[in-house]
mmCIF file with all atom_site columns, C-alpha atoms in Angstrom:
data_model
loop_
_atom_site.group_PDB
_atom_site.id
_atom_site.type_symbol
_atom_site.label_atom_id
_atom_site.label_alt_id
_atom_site.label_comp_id
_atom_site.label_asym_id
_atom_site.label_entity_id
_atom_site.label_seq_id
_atom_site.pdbx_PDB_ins_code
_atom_site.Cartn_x
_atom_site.Cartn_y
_atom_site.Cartn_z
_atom_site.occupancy
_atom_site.B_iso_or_equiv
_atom_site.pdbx_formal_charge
_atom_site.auth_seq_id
_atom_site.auth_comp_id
_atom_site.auth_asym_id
_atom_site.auth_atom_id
_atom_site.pdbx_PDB_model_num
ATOM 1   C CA . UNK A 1 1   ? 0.000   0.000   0.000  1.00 41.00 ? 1409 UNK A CA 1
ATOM 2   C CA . UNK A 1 2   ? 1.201   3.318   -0.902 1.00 41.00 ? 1410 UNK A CA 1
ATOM 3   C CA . UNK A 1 3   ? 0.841   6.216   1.819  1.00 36.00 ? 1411 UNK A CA 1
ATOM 4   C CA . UNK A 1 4   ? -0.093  9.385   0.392  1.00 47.00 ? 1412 UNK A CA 1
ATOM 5   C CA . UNK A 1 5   ? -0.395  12.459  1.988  1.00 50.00 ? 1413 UNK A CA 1
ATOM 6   C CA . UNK A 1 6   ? -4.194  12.410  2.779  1.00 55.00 ? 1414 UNK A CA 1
ATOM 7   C CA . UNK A 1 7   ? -3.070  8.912   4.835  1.00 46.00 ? 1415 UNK A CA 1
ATOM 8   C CA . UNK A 1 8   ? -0.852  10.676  6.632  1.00 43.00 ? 1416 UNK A CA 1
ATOM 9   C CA . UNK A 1 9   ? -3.295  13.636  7.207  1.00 49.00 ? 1417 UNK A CA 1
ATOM 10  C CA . UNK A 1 10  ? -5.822  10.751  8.524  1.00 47.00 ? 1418 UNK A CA 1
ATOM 11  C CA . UNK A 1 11  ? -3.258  9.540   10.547 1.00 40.00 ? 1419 UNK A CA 1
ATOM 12  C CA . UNK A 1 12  ? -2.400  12.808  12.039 1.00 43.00 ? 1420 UNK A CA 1
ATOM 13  C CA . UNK A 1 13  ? -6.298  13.342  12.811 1.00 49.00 ? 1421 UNK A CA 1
ATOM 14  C CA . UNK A 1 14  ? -6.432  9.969   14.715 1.00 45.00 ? 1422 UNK A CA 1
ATOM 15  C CA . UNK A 1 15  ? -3.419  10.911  16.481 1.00 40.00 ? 1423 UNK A CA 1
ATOM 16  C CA . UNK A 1 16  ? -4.943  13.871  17.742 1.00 48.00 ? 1424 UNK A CA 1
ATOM 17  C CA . UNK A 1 17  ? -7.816  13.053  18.298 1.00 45.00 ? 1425 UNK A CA 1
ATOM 18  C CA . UNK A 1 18  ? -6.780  10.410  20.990 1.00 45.00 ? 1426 UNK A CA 1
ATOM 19  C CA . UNK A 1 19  ? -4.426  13.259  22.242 1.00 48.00 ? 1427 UNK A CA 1
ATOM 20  C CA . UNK A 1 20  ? -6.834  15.234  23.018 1.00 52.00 ? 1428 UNK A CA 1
ATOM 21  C CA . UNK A 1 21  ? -8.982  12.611  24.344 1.00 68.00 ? 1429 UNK A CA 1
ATOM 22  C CA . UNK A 1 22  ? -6.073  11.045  27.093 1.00 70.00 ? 1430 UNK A CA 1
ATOM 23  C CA . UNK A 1 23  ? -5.925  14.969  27.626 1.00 70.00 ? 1431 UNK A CA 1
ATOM 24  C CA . UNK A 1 24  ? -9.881  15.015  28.236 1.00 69.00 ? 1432 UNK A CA 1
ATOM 25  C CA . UNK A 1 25  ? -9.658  11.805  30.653 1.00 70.00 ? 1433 UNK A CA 1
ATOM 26  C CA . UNK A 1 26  ? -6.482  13.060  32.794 1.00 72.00 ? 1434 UNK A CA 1
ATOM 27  C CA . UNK A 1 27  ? -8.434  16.461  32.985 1.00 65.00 ? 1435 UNK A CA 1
ATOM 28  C CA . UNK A 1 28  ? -11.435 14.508  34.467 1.00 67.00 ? 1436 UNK A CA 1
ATOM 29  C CA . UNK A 1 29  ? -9.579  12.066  36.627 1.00 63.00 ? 1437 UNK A CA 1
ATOM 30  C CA . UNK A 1 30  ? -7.056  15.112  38.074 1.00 66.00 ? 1438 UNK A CA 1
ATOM 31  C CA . UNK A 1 31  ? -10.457 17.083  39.468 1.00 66.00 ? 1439 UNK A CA 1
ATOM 32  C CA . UNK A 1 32  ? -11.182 14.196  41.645 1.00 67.00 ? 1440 UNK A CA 1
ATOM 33  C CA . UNK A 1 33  ? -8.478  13.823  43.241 1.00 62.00 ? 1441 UNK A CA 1
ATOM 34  C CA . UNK A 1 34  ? -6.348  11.372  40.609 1.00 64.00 ? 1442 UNK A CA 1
ATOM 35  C CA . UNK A 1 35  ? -2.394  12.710  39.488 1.00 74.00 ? 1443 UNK A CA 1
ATOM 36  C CA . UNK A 1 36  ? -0.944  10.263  36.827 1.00 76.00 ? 1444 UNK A CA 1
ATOM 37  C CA . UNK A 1 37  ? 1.346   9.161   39.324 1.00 79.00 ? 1445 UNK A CA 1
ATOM 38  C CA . UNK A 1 38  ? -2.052  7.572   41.085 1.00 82.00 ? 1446 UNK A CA 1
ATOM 39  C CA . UNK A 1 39  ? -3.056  6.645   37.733 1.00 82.00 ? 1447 UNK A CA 1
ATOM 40  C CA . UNK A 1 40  ? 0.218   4.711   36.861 1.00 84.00 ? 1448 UNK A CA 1
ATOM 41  C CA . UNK A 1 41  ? 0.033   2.834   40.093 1.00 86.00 ? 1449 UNK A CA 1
ATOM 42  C CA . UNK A 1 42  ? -3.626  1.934   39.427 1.00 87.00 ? 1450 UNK A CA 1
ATOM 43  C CA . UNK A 1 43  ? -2.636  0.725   35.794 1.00 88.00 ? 1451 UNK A CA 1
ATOM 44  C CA . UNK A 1 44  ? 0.586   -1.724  36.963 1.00 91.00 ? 1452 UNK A CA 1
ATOM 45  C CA . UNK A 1 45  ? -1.616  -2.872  39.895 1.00 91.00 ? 1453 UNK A CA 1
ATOM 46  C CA . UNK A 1 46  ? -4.395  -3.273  36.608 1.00 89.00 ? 1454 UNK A CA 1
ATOM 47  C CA . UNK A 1 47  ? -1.676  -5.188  34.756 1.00 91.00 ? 1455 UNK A CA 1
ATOM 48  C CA . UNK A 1 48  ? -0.599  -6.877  37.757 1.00 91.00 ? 1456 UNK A CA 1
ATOM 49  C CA . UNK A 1 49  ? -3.740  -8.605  38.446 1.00 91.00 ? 1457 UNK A CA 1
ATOM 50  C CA . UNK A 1 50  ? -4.298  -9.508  34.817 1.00 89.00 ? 1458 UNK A CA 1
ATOM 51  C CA . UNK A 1 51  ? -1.380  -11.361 34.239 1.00 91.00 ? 1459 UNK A CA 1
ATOM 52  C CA . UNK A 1 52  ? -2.398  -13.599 37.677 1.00 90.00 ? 1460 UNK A CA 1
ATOM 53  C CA . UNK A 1 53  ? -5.611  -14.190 36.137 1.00 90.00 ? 1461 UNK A CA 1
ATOM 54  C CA . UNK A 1 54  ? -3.960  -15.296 33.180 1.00 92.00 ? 1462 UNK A CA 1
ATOM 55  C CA . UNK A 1 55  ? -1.698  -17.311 34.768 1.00 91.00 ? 1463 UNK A CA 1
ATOM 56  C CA . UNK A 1 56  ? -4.833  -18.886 36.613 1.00 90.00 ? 1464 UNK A CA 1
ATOM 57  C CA . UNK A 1 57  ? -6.624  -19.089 33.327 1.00 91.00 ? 1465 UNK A CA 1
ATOM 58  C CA . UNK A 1 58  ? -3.058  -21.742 31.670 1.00 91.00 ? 1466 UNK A CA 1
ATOM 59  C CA . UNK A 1 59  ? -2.721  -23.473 34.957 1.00 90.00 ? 1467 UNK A CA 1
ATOM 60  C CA . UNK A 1 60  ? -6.586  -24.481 34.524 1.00 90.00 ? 1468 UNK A CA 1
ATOM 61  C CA . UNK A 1 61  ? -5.567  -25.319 30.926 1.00 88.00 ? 1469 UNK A CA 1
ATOM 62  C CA . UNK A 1 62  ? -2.448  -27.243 32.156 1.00 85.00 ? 1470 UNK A CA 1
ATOM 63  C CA . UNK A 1 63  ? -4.005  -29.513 34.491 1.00 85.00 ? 1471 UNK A CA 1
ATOM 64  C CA . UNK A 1 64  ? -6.976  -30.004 31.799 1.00 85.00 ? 1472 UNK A CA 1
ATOM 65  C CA . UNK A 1 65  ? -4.373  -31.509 29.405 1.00 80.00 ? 1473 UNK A CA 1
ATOM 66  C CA . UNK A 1 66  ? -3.034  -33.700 32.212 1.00 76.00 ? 1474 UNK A CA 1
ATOM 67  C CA . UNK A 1 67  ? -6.794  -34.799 32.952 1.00 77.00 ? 1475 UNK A CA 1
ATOM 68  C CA . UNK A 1 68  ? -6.942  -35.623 28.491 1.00 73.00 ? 1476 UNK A CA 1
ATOM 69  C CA . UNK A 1 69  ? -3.754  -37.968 29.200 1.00 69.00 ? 1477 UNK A CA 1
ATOM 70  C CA . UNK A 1 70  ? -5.337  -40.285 31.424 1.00 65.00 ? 1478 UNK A CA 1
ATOM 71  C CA . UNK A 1 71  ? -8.876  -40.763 30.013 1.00 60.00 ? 1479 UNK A CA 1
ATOM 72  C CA . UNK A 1 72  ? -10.027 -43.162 27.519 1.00 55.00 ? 1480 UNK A CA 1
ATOM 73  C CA . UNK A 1 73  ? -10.884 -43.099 24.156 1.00 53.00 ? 1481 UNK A CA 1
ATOM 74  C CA . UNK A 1 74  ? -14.559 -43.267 25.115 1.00 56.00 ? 1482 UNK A CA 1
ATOM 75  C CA . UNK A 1 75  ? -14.497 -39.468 26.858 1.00 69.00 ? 1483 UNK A CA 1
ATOM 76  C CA . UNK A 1 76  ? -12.480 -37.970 24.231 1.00 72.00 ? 1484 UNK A CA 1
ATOM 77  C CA . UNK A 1 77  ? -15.546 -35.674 23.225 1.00 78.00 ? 1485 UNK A CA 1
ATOM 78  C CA . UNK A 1 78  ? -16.135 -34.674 27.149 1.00 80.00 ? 1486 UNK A CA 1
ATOM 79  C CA . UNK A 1 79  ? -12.270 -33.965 27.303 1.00 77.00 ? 1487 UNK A CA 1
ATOM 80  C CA . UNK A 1 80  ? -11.937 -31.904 24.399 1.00 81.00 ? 1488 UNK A CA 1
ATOM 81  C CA . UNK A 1 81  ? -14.907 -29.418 25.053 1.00 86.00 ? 1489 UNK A CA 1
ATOM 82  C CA . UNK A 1 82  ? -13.341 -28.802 28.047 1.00 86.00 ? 1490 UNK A CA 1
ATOM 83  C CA . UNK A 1 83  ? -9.879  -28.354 26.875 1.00 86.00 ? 1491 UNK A CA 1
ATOM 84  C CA . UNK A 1 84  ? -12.005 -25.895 24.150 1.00 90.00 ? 1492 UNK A CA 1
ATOM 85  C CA . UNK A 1 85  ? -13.008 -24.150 26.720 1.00 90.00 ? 1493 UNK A CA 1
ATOM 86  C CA . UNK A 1 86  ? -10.017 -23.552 28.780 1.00 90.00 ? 1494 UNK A CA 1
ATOM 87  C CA . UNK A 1 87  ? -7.720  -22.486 25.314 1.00 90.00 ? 1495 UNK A CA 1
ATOM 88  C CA . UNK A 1 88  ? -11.079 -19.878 25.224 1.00 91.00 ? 1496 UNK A CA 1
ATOM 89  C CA . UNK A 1 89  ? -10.136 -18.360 28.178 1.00 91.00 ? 1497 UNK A CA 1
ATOM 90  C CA . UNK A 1 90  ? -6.492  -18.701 27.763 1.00 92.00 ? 1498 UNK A CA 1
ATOM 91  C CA . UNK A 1 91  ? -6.853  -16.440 24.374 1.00 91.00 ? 1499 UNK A CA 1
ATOM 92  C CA . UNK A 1 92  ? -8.802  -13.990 25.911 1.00 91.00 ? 1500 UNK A CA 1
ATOM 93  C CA . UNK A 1 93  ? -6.866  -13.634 28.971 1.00 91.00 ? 1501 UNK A CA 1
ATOM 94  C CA . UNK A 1 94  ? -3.940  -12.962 26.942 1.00 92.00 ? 1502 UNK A CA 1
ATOM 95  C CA . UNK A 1 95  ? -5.737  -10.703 24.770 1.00 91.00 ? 1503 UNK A CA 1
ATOM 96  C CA . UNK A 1 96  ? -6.660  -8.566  28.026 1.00 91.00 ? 1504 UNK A CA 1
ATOM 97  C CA . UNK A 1 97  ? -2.756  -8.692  29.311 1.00 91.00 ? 1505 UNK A CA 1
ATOM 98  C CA . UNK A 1 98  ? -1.505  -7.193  26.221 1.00 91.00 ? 1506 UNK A CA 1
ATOM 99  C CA . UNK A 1 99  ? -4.282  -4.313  26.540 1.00 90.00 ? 1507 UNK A CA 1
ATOM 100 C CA . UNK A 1 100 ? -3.398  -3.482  30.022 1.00 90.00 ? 1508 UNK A CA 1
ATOM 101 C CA . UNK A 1 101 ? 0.345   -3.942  29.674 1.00 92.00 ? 1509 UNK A CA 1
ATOM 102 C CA . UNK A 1 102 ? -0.189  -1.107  26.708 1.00 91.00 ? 1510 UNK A CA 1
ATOM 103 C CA . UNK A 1 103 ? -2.473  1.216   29.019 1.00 89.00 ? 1511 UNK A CA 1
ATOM 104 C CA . UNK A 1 104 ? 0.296   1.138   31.396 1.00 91.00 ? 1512 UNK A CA 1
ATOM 105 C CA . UNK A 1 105 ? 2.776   2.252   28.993 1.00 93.00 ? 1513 UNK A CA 1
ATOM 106 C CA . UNK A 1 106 ? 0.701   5.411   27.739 1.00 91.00 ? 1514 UNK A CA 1
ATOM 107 C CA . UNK A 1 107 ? 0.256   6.124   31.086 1.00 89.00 ? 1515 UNK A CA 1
ATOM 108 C CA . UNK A 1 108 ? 3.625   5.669   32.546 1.00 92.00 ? 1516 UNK A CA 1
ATOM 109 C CA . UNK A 1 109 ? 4.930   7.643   29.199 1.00 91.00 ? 1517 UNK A CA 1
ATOM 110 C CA . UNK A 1 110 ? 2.248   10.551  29.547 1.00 90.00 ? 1518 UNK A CA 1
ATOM 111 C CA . UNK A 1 111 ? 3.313   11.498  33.143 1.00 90.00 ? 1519 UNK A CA 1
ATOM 112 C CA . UNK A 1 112 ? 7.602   10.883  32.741 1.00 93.00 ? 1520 UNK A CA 1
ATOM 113 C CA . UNK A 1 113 ? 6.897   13.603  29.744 1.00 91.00 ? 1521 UNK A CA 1
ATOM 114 C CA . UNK A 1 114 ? 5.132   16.062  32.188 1.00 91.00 ? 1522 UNK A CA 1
ATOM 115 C CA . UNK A 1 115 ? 7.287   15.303  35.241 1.00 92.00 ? 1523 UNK A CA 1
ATOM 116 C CA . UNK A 1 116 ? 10.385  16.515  32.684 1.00 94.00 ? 1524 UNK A CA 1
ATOM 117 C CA . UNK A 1 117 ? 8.735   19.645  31.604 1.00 93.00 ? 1525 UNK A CA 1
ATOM 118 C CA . UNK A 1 118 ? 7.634   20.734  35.024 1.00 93.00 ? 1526 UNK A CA 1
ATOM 119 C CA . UNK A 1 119 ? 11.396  20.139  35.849 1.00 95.00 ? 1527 UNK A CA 1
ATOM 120 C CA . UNK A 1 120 ? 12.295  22.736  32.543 1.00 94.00 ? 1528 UNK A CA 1
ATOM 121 C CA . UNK A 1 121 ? 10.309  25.240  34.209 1.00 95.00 ? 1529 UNK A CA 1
ATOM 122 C CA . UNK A 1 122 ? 11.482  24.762  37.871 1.00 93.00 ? 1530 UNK A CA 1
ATOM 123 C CA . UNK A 1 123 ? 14.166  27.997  38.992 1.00 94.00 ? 1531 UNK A CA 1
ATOM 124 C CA . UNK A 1 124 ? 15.658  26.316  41.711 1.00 92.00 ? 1532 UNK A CA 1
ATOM 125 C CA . UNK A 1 125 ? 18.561  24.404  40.246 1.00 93.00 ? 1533 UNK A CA 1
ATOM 126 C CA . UNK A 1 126 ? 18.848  22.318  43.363 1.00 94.00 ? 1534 UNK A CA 1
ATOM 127 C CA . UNK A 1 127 ? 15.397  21.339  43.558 1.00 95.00 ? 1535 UNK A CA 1
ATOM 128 C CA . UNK A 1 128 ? 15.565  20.682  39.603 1.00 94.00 ? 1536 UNK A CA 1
ATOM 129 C CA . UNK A 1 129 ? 18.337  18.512  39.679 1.00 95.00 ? 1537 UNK A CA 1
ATOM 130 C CA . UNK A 1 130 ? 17.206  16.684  42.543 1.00 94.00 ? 1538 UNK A CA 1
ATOM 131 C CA . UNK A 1 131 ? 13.880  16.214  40.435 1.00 93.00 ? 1539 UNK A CA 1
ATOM 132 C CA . UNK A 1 132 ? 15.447  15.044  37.792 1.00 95.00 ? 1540 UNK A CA 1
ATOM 133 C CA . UNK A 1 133 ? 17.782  12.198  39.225 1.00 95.00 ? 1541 UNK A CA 1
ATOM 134 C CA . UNK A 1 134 ? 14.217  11.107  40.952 1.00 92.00 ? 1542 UNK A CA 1
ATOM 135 C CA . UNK A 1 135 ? 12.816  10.975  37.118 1.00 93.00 ? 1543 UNK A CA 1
ATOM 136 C CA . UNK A 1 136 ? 15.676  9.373   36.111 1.00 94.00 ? 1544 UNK A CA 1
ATOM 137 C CA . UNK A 1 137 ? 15.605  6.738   38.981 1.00 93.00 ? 1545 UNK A CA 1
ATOM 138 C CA . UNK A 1 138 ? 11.928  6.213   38.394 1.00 91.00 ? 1546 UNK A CA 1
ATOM 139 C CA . UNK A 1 139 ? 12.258  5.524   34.845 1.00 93.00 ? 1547 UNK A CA 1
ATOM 140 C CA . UNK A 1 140 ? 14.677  3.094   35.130 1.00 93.00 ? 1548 UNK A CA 1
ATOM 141 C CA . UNK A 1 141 ? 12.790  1.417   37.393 1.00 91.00 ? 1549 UNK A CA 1
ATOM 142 C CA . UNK A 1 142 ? 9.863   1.517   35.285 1.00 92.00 ? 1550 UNK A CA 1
ATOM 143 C CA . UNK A 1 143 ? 11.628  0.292   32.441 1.00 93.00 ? 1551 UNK A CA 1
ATOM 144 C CA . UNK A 1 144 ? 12.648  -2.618  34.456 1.00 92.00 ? 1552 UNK A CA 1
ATOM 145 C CA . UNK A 1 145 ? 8.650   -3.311  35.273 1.00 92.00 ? 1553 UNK A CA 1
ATOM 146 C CA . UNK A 1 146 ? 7.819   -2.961  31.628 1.00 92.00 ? 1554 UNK A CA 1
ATOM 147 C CA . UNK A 1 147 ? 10.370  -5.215  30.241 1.00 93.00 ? 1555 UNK A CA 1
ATOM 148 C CA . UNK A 1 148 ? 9.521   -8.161  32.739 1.00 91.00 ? 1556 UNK A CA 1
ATOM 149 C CA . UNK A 1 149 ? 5.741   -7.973  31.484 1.00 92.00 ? 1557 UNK A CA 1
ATOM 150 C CA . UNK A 1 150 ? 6.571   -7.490  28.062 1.00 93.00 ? 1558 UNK A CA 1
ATOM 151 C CA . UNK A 1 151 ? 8.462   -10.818 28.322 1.00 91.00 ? 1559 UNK A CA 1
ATOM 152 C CA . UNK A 1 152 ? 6.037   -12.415 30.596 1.00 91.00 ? 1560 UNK A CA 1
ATOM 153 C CA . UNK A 1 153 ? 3.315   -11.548 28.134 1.00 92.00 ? 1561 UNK A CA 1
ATOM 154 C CA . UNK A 1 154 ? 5.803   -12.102 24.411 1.00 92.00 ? 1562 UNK A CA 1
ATOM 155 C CA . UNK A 1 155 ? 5.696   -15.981 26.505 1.00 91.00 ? 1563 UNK A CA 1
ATOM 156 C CA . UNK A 1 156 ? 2.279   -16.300 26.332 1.00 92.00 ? 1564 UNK A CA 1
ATOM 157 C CA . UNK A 1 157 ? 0.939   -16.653 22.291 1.00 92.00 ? 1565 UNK A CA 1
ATOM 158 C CA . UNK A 1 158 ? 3.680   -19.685 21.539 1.00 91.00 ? 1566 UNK A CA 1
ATOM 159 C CA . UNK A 1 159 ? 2.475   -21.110 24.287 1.00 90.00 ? 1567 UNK A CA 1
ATOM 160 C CA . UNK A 1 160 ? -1.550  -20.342 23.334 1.00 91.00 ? 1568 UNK A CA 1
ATOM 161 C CA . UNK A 1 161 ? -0.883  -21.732 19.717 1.00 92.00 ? 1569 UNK A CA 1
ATOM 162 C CA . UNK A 1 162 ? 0.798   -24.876 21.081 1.00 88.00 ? 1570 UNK A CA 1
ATOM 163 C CA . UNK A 1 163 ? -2.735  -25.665 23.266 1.00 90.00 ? 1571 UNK A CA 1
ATOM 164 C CA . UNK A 1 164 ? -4.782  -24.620 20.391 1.00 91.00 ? 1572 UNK A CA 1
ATOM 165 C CA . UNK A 1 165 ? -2.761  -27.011 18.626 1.00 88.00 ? 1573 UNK A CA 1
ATOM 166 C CA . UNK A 1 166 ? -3.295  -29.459 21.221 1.00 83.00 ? 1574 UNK A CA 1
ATOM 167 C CA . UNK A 1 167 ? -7.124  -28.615 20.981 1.00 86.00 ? 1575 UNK A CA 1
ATOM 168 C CA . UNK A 1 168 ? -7.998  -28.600 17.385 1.00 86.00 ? 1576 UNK A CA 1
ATOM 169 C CA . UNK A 1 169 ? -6.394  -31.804 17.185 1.00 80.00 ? 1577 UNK A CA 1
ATOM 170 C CA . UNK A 1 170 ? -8.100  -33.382 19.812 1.00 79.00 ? 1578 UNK A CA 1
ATOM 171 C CA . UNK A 1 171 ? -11.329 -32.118 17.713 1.00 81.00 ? 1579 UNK A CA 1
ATOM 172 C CA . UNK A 1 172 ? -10.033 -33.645 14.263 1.00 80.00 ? 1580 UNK A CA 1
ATOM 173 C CA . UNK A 1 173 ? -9.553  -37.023 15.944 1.00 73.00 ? 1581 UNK A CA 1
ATOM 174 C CA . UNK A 1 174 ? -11.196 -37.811 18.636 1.00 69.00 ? 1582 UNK A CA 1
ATOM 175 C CA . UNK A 1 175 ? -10.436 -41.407 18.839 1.00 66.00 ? 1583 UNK A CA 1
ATOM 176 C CA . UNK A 1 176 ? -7.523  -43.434 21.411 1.00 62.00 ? 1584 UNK A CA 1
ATOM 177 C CA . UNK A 1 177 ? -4.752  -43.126 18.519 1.00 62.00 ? 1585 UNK A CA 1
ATOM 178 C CA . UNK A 1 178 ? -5.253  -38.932 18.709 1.00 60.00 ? 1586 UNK A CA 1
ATOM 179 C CA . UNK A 1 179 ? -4.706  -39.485 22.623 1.00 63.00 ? 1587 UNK A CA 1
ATOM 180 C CA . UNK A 1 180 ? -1.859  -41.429 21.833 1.00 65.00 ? 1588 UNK A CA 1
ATOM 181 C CA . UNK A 1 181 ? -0.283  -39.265 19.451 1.00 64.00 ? 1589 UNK A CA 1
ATOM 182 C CA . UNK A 1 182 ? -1.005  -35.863 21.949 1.00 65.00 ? 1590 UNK A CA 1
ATOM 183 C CA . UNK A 1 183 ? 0.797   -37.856 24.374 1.00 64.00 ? 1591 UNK A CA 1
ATOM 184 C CA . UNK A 1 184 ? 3.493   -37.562 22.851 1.00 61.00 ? 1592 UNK A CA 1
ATOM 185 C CA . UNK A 1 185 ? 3.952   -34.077 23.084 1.00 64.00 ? 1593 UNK A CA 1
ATOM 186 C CA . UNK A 1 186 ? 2.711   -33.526 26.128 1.00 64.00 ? 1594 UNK A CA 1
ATOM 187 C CA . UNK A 1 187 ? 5.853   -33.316 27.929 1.00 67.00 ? 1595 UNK A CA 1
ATOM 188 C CA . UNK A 1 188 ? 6.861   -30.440 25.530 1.00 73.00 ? 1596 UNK A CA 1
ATOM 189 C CA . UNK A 1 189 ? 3.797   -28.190 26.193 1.00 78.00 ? 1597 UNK A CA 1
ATOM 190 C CA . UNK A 1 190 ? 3.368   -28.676 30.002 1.00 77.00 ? 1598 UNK A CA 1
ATOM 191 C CA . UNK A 1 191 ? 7.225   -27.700 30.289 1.00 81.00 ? 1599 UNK A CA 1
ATOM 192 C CA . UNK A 1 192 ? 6.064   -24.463 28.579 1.00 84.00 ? 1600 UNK A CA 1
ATOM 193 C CA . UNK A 1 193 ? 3.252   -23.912 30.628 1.00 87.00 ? 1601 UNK A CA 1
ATOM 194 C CA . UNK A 1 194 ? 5.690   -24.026 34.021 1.00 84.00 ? 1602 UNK A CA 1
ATOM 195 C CA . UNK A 1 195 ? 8.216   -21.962 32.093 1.00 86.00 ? 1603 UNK A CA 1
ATOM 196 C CA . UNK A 1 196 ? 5.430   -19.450 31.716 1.00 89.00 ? 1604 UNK A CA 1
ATOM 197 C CA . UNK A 1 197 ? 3.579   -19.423 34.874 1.00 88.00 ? 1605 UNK A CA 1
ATOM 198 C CA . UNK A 1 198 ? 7.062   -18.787 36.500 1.00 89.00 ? 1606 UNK A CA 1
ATOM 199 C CA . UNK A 1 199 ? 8.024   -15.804 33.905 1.00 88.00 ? 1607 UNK A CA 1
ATOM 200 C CA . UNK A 1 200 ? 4.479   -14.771 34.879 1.00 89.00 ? 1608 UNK A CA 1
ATOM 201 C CA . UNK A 1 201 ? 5.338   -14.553 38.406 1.00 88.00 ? 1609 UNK A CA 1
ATOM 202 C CA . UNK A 1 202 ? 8.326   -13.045 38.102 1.00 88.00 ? 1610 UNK A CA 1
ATOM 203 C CA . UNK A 1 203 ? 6.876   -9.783  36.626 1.00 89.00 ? 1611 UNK A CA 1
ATOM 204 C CA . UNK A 1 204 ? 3.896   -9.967  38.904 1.00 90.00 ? 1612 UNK A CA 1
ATOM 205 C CA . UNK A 1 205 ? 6.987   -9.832  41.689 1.00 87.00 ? 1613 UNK A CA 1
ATOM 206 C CA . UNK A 1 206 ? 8.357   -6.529  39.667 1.00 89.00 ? 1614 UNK A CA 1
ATOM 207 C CA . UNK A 1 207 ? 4.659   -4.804  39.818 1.00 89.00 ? 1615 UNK A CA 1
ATOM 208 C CA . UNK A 1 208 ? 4.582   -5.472  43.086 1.00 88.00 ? 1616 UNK A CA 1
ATOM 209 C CA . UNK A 1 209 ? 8.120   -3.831  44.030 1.00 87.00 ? 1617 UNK A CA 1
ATOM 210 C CA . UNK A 1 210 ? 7.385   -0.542  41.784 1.00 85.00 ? 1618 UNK A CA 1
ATOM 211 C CA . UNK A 1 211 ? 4.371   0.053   43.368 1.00 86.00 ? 1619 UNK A CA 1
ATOM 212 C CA . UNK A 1 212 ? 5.702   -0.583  46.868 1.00 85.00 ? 1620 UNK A CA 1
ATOM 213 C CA . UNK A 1 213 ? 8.546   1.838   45.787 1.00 85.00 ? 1621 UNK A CA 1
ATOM 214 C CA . UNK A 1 214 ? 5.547   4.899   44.326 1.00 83.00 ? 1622 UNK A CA 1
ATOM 215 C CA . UNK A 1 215 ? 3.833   4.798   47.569 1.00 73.00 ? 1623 UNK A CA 1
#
């Protein structure tokens, strides 16, 4: 697709539109009582408590593929609409991760940029530059929070395709030699499952340190 310059003027408008409309909500939020400094905390806690729903959402799927293993070929049908179901709520709890993870961001983004132009119009040069190594230390350890989530969450869709995978097969052939062959594999997918709850609750430990350290 070629971008012309009326693309890029519809861009712009989009842009600013949801400029003005983050402006709009902080506006709002700031008149009862909420800085974007509460707003950040209340987004990582957000994020926080997503990703431990998630991770409650492929534990359920985990031990639903261990209950597939041991039945028969008789309740294949009764195992895989349950195994449907849990790779259901695995996809949308990962969907919801990613959309919190990315509030977070605008969030955390929005307020460093405001924190470092109150600083360019602060006179005190003592109180600026002790301002700014605060920023600076903040940041850092922000960046730290973000990148565990990010990699918590960038974890999650191989893992999701693997159990659809794992599902949709189960629904092609849903006979003893389709247990037999899922099997198989098992091993491989419910070592990714651990790998992923513990990545999971590594980052929910990192949430839980940043907002200890903004209160």
């Amino acid at each position: 697709m070629t971008f012309t310059s009326r693309h890029v003027a519809i861009v712009l408008a989009i842009v600013t539109v949801l400029t003005s409309c983050r402006t709009i909500y902080y506006g709002a939020m700031e008149k009862i009582g909420f800085e974007k400094r509460d707003l950040l905390v209340r987004a990582v806690k957000h994020a926080k408590a997503k990703q431990k729903e998630a991770g409650g959402e492929y534990r359920d799927a985990l031990q639903q593929l261990q209950a597939v293993y041991g039945r028969s070929g008789s309740n294949l049908e009764k195992a895989y609409d349950k195994l449907n179901v849990e790779y259901l709520a695995c996809d949308a709890a990962t969907k919801i991760v990613k959309h919190r993870i990315d509030e977070m961001d605008r969030v955390a983004s929005d307020l460093f940029k405001e924190w470092q132009k109150e600083i360019g119009i602060m006179s005190d040069a003592s109180l600026a530059g002790s301002s700014q190594a605060k920023l600076t230390e903040t940041k850092a350890r922000f960046a730290e929070l973000s990148s565990a989530l990010h990699n918590s969450y960038n974890a999650m869709p191989p893992v999701l395709d693997k159990l659809r995978d794992h599902t949709l097969y189960l629904k092609h052939n849903l006979n003893a030699e389709a247990l037999g062959a899922l099997r198989g594999k098992a091993d491989a997918i419910q070592g990714d499952i651990q790998a992923l709850l513990e990545r999971m609750n590594r980052a929910i430990a990192e949430a839980d340190a940043f907002v200890k350290a903004m209160n």
